[in-house]
Short mmCIF file of C-alpha atoms and ligand atoms in Angstrom, two decimals:
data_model
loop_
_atom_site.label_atom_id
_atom_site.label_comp_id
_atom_site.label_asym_id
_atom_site.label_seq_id
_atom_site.Cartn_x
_atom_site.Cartn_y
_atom_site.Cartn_z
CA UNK V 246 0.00 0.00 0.00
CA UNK V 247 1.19 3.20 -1.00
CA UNK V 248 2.11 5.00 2.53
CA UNK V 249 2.72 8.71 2.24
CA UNK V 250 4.86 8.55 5.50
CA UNK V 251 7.37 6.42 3.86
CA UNK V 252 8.05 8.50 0.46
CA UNK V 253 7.22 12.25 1.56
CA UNK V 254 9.53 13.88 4.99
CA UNK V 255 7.71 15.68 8.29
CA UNK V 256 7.57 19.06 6.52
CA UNK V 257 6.10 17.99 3.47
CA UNK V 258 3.13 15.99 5.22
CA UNK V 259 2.86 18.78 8.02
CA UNK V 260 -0.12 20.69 6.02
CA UNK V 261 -2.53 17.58 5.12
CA UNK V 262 -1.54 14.24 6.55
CA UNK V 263 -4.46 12.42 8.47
CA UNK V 264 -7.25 14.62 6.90
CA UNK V 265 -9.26 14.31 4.71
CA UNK V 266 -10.91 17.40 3.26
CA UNK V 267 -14.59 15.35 2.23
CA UNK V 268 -14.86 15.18 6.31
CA UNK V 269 -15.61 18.76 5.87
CA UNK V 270 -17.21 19.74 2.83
CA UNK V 271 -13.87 19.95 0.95
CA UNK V 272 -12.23 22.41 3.47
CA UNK V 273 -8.63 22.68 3.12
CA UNK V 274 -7.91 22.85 6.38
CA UNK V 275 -9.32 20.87 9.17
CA UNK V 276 -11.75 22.75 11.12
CA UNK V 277 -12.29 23.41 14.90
CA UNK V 278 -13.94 20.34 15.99
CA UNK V 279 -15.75 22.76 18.69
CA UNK V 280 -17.94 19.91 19.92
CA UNK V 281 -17.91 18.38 23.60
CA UNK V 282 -20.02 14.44 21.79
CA UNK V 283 -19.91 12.79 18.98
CA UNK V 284 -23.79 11.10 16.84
CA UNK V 285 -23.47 7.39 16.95
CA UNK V 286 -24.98 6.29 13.53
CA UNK V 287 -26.62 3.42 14.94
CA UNK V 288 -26.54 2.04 18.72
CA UNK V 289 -24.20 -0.85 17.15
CA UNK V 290 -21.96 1.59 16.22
CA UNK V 291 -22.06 3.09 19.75
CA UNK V 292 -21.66 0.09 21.44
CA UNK V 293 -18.82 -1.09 19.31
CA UNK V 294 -17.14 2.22 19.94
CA UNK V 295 -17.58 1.42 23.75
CA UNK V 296 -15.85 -1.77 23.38
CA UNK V 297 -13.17 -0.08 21.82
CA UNK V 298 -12.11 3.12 24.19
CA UNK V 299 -12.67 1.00 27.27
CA UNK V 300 -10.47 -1.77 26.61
CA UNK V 301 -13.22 -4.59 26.35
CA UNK V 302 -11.99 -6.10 23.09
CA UNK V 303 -8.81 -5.24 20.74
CA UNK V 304 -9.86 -3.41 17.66
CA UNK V 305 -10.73 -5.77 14.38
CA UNK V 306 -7.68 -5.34 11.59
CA UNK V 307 -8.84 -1.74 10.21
CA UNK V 308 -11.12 -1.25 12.57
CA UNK V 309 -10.31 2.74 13.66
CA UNK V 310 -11.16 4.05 17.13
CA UNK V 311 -14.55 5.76 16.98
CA UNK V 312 -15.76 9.19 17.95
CA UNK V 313 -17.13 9.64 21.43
CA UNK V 314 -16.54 12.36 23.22
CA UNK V 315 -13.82 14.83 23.50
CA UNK V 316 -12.60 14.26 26.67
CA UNK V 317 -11.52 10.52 25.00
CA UNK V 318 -10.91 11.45 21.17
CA UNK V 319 -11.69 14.75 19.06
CA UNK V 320 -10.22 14.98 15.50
CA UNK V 321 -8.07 17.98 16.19
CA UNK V 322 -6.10 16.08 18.72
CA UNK V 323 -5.95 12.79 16.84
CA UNK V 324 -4.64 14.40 13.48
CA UNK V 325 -2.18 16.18 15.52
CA UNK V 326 -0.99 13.52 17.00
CA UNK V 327 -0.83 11.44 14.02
CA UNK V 328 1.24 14.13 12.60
CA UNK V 329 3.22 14.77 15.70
CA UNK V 330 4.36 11.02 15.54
CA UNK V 331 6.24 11.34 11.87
CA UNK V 332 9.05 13.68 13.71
CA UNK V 333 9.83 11.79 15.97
CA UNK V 334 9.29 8.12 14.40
CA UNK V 335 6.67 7.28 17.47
CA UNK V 336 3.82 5.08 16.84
CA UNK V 337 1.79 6.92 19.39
CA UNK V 338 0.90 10.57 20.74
CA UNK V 339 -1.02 11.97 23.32
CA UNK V 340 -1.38 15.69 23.48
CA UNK V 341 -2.29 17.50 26.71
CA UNK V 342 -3.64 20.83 28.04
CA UNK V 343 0.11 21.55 28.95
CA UNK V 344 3.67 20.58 29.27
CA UNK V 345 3.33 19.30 32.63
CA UNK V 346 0.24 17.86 32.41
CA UNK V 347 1.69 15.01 30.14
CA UNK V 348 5.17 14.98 32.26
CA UNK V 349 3.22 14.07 35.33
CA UNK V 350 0.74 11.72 33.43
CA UNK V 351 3.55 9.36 32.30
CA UNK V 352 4.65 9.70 36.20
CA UNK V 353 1.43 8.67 37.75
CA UNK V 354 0.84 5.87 35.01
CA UNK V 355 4.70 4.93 35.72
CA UNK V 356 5.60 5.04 39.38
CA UNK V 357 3.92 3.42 42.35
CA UNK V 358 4.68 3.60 45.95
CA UNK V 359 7.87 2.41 46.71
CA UNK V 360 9.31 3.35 43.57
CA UNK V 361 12.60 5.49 42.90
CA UNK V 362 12.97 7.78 39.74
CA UNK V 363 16.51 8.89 38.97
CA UNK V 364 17.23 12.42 37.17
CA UNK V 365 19.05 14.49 35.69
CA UNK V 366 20.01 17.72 37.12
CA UNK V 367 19.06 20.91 36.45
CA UNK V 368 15.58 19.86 36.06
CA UNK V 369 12.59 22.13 34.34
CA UNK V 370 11.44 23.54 37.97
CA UNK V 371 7.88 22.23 37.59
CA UNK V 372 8.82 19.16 36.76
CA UNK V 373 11.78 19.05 39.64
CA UNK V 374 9.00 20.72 42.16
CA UNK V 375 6.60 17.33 41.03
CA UNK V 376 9.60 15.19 41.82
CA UNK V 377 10.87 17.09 44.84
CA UNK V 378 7.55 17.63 46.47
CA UNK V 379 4.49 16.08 45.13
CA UNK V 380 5.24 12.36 44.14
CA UNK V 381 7.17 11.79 48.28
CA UNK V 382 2.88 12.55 49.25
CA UNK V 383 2.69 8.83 47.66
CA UNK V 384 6.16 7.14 48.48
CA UNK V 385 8.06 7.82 45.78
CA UNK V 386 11.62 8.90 45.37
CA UNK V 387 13.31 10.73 43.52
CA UNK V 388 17.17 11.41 43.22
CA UNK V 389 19.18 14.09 41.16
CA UNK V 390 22.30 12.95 39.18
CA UNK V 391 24.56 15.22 37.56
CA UNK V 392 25.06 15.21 34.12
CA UNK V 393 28.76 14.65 34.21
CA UNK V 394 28.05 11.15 35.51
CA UNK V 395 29.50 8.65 33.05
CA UNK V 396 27.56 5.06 33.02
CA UNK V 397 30.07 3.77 35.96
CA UNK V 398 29.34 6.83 37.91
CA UNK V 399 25.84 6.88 37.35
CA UNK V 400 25.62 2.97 38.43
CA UNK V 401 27.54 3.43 41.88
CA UNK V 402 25.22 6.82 42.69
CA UNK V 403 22.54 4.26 42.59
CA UNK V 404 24.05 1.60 44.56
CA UNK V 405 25.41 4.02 47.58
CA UNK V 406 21.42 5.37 47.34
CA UNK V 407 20.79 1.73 47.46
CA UNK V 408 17.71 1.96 45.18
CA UNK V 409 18.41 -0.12 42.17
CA UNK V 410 15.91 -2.75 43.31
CA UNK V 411 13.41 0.26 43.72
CA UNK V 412 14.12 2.19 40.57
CA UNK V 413 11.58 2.45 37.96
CA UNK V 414 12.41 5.45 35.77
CA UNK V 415 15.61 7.35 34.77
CA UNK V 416 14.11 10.67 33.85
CA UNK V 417 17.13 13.33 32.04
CA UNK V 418 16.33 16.71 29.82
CA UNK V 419 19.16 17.06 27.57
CA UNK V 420 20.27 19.57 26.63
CA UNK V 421 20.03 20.84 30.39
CA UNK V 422 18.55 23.95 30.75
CA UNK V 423 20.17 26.84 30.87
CA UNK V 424 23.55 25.42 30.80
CA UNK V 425 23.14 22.85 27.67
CA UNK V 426 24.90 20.30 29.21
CA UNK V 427 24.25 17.01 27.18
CA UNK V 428 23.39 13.77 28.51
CA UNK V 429 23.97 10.21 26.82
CA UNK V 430 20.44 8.39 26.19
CA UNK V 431 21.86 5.53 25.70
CA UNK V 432 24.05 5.33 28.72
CA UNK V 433 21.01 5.52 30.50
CA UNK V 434 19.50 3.07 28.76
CA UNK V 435 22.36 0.68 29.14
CA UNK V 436 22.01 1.58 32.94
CA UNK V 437 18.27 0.88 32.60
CA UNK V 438 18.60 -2.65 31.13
CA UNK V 439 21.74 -3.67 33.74
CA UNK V 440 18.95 -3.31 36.65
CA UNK V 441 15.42 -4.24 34.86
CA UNK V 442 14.51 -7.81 36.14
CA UNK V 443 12.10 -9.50 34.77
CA UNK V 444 9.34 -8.34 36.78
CA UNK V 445 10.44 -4.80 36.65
CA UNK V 446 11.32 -2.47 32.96
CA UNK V 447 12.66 0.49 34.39
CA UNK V 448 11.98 3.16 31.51
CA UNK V 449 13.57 6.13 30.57
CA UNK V 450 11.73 9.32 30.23
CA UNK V 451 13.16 12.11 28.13
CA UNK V 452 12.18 16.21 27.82
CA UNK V 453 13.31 16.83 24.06
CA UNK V 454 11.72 20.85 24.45
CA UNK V 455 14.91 22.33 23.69
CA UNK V 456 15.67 20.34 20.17
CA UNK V 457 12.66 18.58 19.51
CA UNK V 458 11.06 17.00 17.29
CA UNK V 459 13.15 18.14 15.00
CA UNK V 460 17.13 17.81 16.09
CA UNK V 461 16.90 15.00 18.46
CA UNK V 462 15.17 11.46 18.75
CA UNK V 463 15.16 10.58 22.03
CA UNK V 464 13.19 6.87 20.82
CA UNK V 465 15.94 5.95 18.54
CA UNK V 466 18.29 6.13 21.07
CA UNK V 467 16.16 3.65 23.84
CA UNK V 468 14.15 5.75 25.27
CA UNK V 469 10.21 4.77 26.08
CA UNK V 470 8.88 8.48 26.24
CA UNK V 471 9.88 11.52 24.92
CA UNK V 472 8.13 14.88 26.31
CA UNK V 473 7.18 17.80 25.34
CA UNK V 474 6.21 20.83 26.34
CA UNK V 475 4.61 21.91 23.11
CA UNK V 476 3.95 25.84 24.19
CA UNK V 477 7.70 26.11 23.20
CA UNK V 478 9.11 25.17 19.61
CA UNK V 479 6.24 23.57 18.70
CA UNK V 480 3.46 25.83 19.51
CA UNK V 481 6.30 28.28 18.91
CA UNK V 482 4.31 31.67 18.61
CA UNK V 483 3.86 32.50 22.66
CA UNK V 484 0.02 32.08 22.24
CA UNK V 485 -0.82 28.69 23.67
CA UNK V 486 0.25 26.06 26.55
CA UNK V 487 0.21 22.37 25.31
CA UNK V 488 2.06 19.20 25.95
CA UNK V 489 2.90 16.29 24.27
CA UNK V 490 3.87 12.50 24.99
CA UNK V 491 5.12 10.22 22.15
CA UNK V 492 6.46 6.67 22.75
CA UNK V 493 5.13 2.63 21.64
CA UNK V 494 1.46 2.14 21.29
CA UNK V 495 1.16 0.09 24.11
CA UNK V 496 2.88 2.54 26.19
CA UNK V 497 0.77 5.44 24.74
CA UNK V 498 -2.36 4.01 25.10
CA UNK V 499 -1.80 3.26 29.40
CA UNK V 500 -1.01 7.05 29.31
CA UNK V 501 -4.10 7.80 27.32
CA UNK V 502 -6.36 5.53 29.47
CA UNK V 503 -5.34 7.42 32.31
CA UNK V 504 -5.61 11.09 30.53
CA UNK V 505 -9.30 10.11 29.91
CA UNK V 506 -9.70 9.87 33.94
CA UNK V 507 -7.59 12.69 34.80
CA UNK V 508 -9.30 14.62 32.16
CA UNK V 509 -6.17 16.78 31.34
CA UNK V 510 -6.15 16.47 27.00
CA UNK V 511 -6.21 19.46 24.96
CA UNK V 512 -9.02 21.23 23.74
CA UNK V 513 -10.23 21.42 20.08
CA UNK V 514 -8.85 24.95 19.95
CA UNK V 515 -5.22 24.20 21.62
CA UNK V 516 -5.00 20.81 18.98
CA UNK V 517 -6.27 23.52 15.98
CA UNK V 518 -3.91 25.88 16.70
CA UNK V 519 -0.79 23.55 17.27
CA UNK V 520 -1.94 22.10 13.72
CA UNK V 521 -1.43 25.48 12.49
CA UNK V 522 2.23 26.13 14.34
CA UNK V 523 3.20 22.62 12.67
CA UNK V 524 3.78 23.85 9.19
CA UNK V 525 5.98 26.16 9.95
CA UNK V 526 7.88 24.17 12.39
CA UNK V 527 10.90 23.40 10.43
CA UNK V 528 11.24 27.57 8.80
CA UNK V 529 10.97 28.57 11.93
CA UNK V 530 13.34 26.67 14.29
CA UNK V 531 16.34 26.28 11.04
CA UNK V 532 16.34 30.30 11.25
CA UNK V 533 15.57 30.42 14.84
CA UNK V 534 19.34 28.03 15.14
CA UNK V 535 21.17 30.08 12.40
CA UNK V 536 20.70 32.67 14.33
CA UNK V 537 21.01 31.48 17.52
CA UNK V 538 24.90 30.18 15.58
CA UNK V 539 25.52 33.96 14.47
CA UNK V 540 24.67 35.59 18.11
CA UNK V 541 26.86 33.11 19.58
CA UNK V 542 30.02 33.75 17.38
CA UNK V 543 29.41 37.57 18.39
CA UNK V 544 29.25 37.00 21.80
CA UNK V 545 32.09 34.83 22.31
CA UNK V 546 34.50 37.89 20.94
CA UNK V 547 33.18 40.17 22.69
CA UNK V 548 35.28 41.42 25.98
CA UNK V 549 32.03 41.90 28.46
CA UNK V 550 31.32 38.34 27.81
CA UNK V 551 33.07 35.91 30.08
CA UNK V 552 32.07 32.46 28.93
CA UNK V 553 28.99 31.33 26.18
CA UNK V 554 27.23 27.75 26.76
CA UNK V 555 25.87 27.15 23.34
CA UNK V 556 26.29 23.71 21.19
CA UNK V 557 28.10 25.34 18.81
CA UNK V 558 31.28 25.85 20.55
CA UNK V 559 31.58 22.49 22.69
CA UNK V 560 35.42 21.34 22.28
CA UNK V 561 36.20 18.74 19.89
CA UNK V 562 37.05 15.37 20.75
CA UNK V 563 35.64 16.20 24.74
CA UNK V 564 32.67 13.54 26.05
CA UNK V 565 30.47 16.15 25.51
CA UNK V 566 30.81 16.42 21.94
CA UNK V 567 31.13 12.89 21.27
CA UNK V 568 26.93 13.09 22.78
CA UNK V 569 26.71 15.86 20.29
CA UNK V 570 27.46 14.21 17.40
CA UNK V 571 26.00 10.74 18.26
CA UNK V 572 22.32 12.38 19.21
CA UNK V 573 22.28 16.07 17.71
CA UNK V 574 21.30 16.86 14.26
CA UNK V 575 21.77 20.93 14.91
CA UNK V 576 22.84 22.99 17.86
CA UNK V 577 20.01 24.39 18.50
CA UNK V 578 18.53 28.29 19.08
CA UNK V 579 19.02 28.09 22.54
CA UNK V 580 21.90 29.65 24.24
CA UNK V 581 23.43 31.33 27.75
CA UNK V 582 26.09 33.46 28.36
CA UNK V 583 28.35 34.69 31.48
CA UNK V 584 28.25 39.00 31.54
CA UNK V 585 31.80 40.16 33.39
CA UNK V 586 30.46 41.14 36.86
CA UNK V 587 27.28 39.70 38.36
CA UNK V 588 23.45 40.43 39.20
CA UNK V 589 23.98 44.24 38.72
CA UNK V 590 25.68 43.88 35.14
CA UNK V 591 23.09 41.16 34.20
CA UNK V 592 20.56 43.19 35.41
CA UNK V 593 21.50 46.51 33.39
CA UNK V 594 22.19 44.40 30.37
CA UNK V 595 18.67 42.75 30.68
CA UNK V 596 17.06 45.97 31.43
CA UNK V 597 18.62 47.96 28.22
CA UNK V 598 17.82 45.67 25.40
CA UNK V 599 15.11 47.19 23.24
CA UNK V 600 14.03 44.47 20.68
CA UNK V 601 14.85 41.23 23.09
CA UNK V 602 12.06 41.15 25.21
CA UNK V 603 13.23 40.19 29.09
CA UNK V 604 10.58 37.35 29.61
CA UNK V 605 11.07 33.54 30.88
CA UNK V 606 9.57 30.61 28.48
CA UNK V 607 11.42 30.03 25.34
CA UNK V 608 10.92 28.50 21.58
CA UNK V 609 8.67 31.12 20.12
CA UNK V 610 9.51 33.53 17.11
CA UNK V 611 10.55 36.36 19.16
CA UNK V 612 13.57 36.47 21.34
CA UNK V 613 13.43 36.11 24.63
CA UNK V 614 16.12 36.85 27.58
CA UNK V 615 16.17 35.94 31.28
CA UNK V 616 18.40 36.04 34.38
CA UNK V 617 18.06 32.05 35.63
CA UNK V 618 19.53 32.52 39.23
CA UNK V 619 16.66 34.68 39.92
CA UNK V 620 13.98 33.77 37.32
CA UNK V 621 13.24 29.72 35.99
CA UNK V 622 15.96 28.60 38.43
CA UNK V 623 15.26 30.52 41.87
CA UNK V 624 13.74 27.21 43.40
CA UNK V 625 17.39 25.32 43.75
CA UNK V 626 19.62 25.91 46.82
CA UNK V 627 22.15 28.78 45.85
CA UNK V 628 24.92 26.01 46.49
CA UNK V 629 23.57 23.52 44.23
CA UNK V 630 22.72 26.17 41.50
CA UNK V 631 26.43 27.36 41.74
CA UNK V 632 27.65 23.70 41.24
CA UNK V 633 25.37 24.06 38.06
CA UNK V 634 26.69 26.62 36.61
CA UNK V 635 23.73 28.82 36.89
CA UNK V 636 25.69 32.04 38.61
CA UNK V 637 24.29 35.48 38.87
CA UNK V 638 26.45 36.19 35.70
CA UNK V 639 24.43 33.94 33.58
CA UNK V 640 21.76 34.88 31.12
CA UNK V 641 19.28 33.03 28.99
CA UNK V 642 18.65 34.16 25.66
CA UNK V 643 16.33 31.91 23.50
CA UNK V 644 16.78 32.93 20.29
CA UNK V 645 13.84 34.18 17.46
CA UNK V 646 13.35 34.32 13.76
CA UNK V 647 14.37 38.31 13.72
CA UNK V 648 16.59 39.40 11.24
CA UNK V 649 20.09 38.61 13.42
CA UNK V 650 22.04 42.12 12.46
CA UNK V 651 18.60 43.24 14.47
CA UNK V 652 19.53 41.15 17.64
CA UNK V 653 23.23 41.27 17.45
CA UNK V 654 23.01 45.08 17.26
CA UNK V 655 20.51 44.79 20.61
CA UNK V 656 22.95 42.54 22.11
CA UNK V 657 25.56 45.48 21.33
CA UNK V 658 23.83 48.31 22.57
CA UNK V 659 22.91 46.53 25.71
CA UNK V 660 26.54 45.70 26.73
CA UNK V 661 28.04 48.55 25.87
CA UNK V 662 24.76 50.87 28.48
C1 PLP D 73 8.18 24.89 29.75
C2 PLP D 73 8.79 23.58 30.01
C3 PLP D 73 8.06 22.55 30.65
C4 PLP D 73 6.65 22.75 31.17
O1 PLP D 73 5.74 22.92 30.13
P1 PLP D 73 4.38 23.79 30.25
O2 PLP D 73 3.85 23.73 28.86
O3 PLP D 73 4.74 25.15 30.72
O4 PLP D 73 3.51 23.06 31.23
C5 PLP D 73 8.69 21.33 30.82
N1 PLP D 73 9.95 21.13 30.41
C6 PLP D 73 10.68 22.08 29.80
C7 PLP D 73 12.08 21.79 29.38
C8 PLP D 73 10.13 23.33 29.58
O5 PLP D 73 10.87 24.29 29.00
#
């Protein structure tokens, strides 16, 4: 059969696959399904659809999972997830209301009492506040690591924790936010399959935000989930919040079961809208990295600028860039930088820019700066942020689709004040 997926790349299936415009009198575009229930045809049908979303019976070969109600299934969410899946090589999506809504889905579908989740460290702080302070309510663990750890390290942390018989997920976001430190998936993995028994699959979790789906695939490298938070590159306009959750079907659907109860999918509007950001995906994040690569060589010369973190400029032949090239197809439009001084000079320099607008969040067309060791990052001990990296010298920049002369001359001007 002649599968459209297998000839044609993401981008060029990003406007039309999974729709079909005689659902809606030849639109173009798929509409707002702006409906809360679905009209059985016949009470068959209904029943049959029943069978279906609750589990009662596997689907017959081409049988397709029927419309109900939008809490379970809407067509804006389903076609976006179908599309969704083609970056990323998934066989299943599951979109949510936001980022951490799906993070904390595949966590309470995952974990159970007595269970220990290693990860990576510096966290996403609502995902590390989950960890840290939620999950304990229900006897769960969780333990940071820090992304330095090669495989042996990472496999005696466990041990002197004693939890290897207790862990159940290795959670990591690489690159690390802000500092872009990159961590090796399948080290993980390899750490993951040393202590799975056969009673116990310890999976490994993965928060692609910062390069997904485009420039990394967290699933090809052994991972079971990879997460999004889609208000970022994939939303990508700073008009929505949205998640994401890709991994095997039989994964996807536990998560899904469980989204039904929880009740936390998008809405017709959010899936509409993230339909719309798709198409432009690619345009958007290959300029958004070019000239993320072009602010980066600036800021490096310049003399106020102590010390960039970007992926462009990670020594050769170092661990770290070995990661790079084994899991990185780009480096990326994200990128920090060290100002000479601290607080004060990041402070002034955040204050004077005049296109850069000085807001937190990250991935959309405009750029965005931000002082972490105040802002996104305020929630870790001062120690352990210093240990990170994350000093009151360091600023965030997340880099847009502006013209770059436009944000290099900002960047100028804003020193120099
Ligand atoms: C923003 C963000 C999240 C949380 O997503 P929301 O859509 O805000 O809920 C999780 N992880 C990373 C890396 C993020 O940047």
């Amino acid at each position: 059969m002649f599968k459209k997926e297998e000839i044609f790349r993401p981008e060029s299936l990003m406007m039309s696959y999974g729709y079909n415009p005689a659902w809606s009198e030849g639109a173009i575009k798929c509409p707002v399904f702006q409906t809360s229930t679905f009209v059985f045809a016949t009470a068959e049908e209904g029943k049959a659809f029943f069978e279906v979303a609750y589990g009662l019976r596997g689907k017959e070969p081409g049988e397709k999972t029927g419309l109900i109600y939008s809490r379970i299934n809407n067509p804006d969410l389903e076609i976006l997830e179908n599309r969704l899946c083609l970056w990323d090589k998934a066989e299943e999506c599951a979109v949510f209301e936001s980022g951490m809504s799906a993070i904390t889905t595949v966590f309470l579908e995952f974990l159970k009492p007595g269970d220990v989740v290693m990860y990576s460290m510096p966290l996403y702080g609502g995902t590390e506040h989950f960890l840290q302070h939620i999950l304990p309510k229900w006897g769960i663990k969780a333990i940071g690591f820090s992304p330095e750890l090669d495989e042996e390290g990472l496999l005696s942390q466990i041990r002197e924790n004693e939890v290897a018989s207790d862990l159940a997920m290795i959670y990591i976001e690489s690159p690390a936010n802000p500092t872009n430190t990159l961590i090796d998936i399948e080290m993980c993995k390899s750490v993951a399959s040393q202590l799975s028994t056969k009673e116990k699959t310890i999976r490994i979790a993965v928060d692609n935000t910062y390069m997904g789906p485009l420039w990394q695939h967290p699933l090809k490298h052994g991972a079971d989930f990879v997460l999004y938070s889609a208000t970022k590159y994939i939303g990508g306009h700073s008009d929505l919040i949205a998640g994401a959750v890709l991994g095997s079907s039989e994964l996807i659907t536990r998560i899904k079961t469980l989204r039904t109860f929880l009740g936390n999918m998008a809405s017709p509007w959010t899936g509409w809208m993230l339909m719309r950001s798709l198409e432009t995906l690619k345009v958007r994040m290959e300029q958004q990295a070019l000239n993320a690569a072009k602010v980066a060589v600036y800021l490096e010369a310049h003399p106020k600028v102590t010390r960039v973190y970007f992926l462009g400029n990670i020594p050769l032949n170092s661990e770290q860039h070995k990661i790079f090239q084994k899991q990185f197809l780009s480096t990326g439009a994200m990128l920090s930088f060290d100002i000479a001084g601290g607080e004060k000079e990041a402070f002034r320099f955040l204050n004077a820019l005049k296109l850069i607008k000085l807001a937190v969040s990250l991935g959309g067309t405009e750029s965005l700066a931000e002082h972490p060791a105040t802002m996104t990052h305020v929630g870790i001990e001062p120690q352990k942020r210093i240990e990170m990296g994350i000093t009151d010298a360091l600023i965030r920049i997340s880099v847009g689709v502006e013209n770059y002369h436009d944000l290099i001359w900002d960047i100028e001007q804003a020193l120099s004040d």
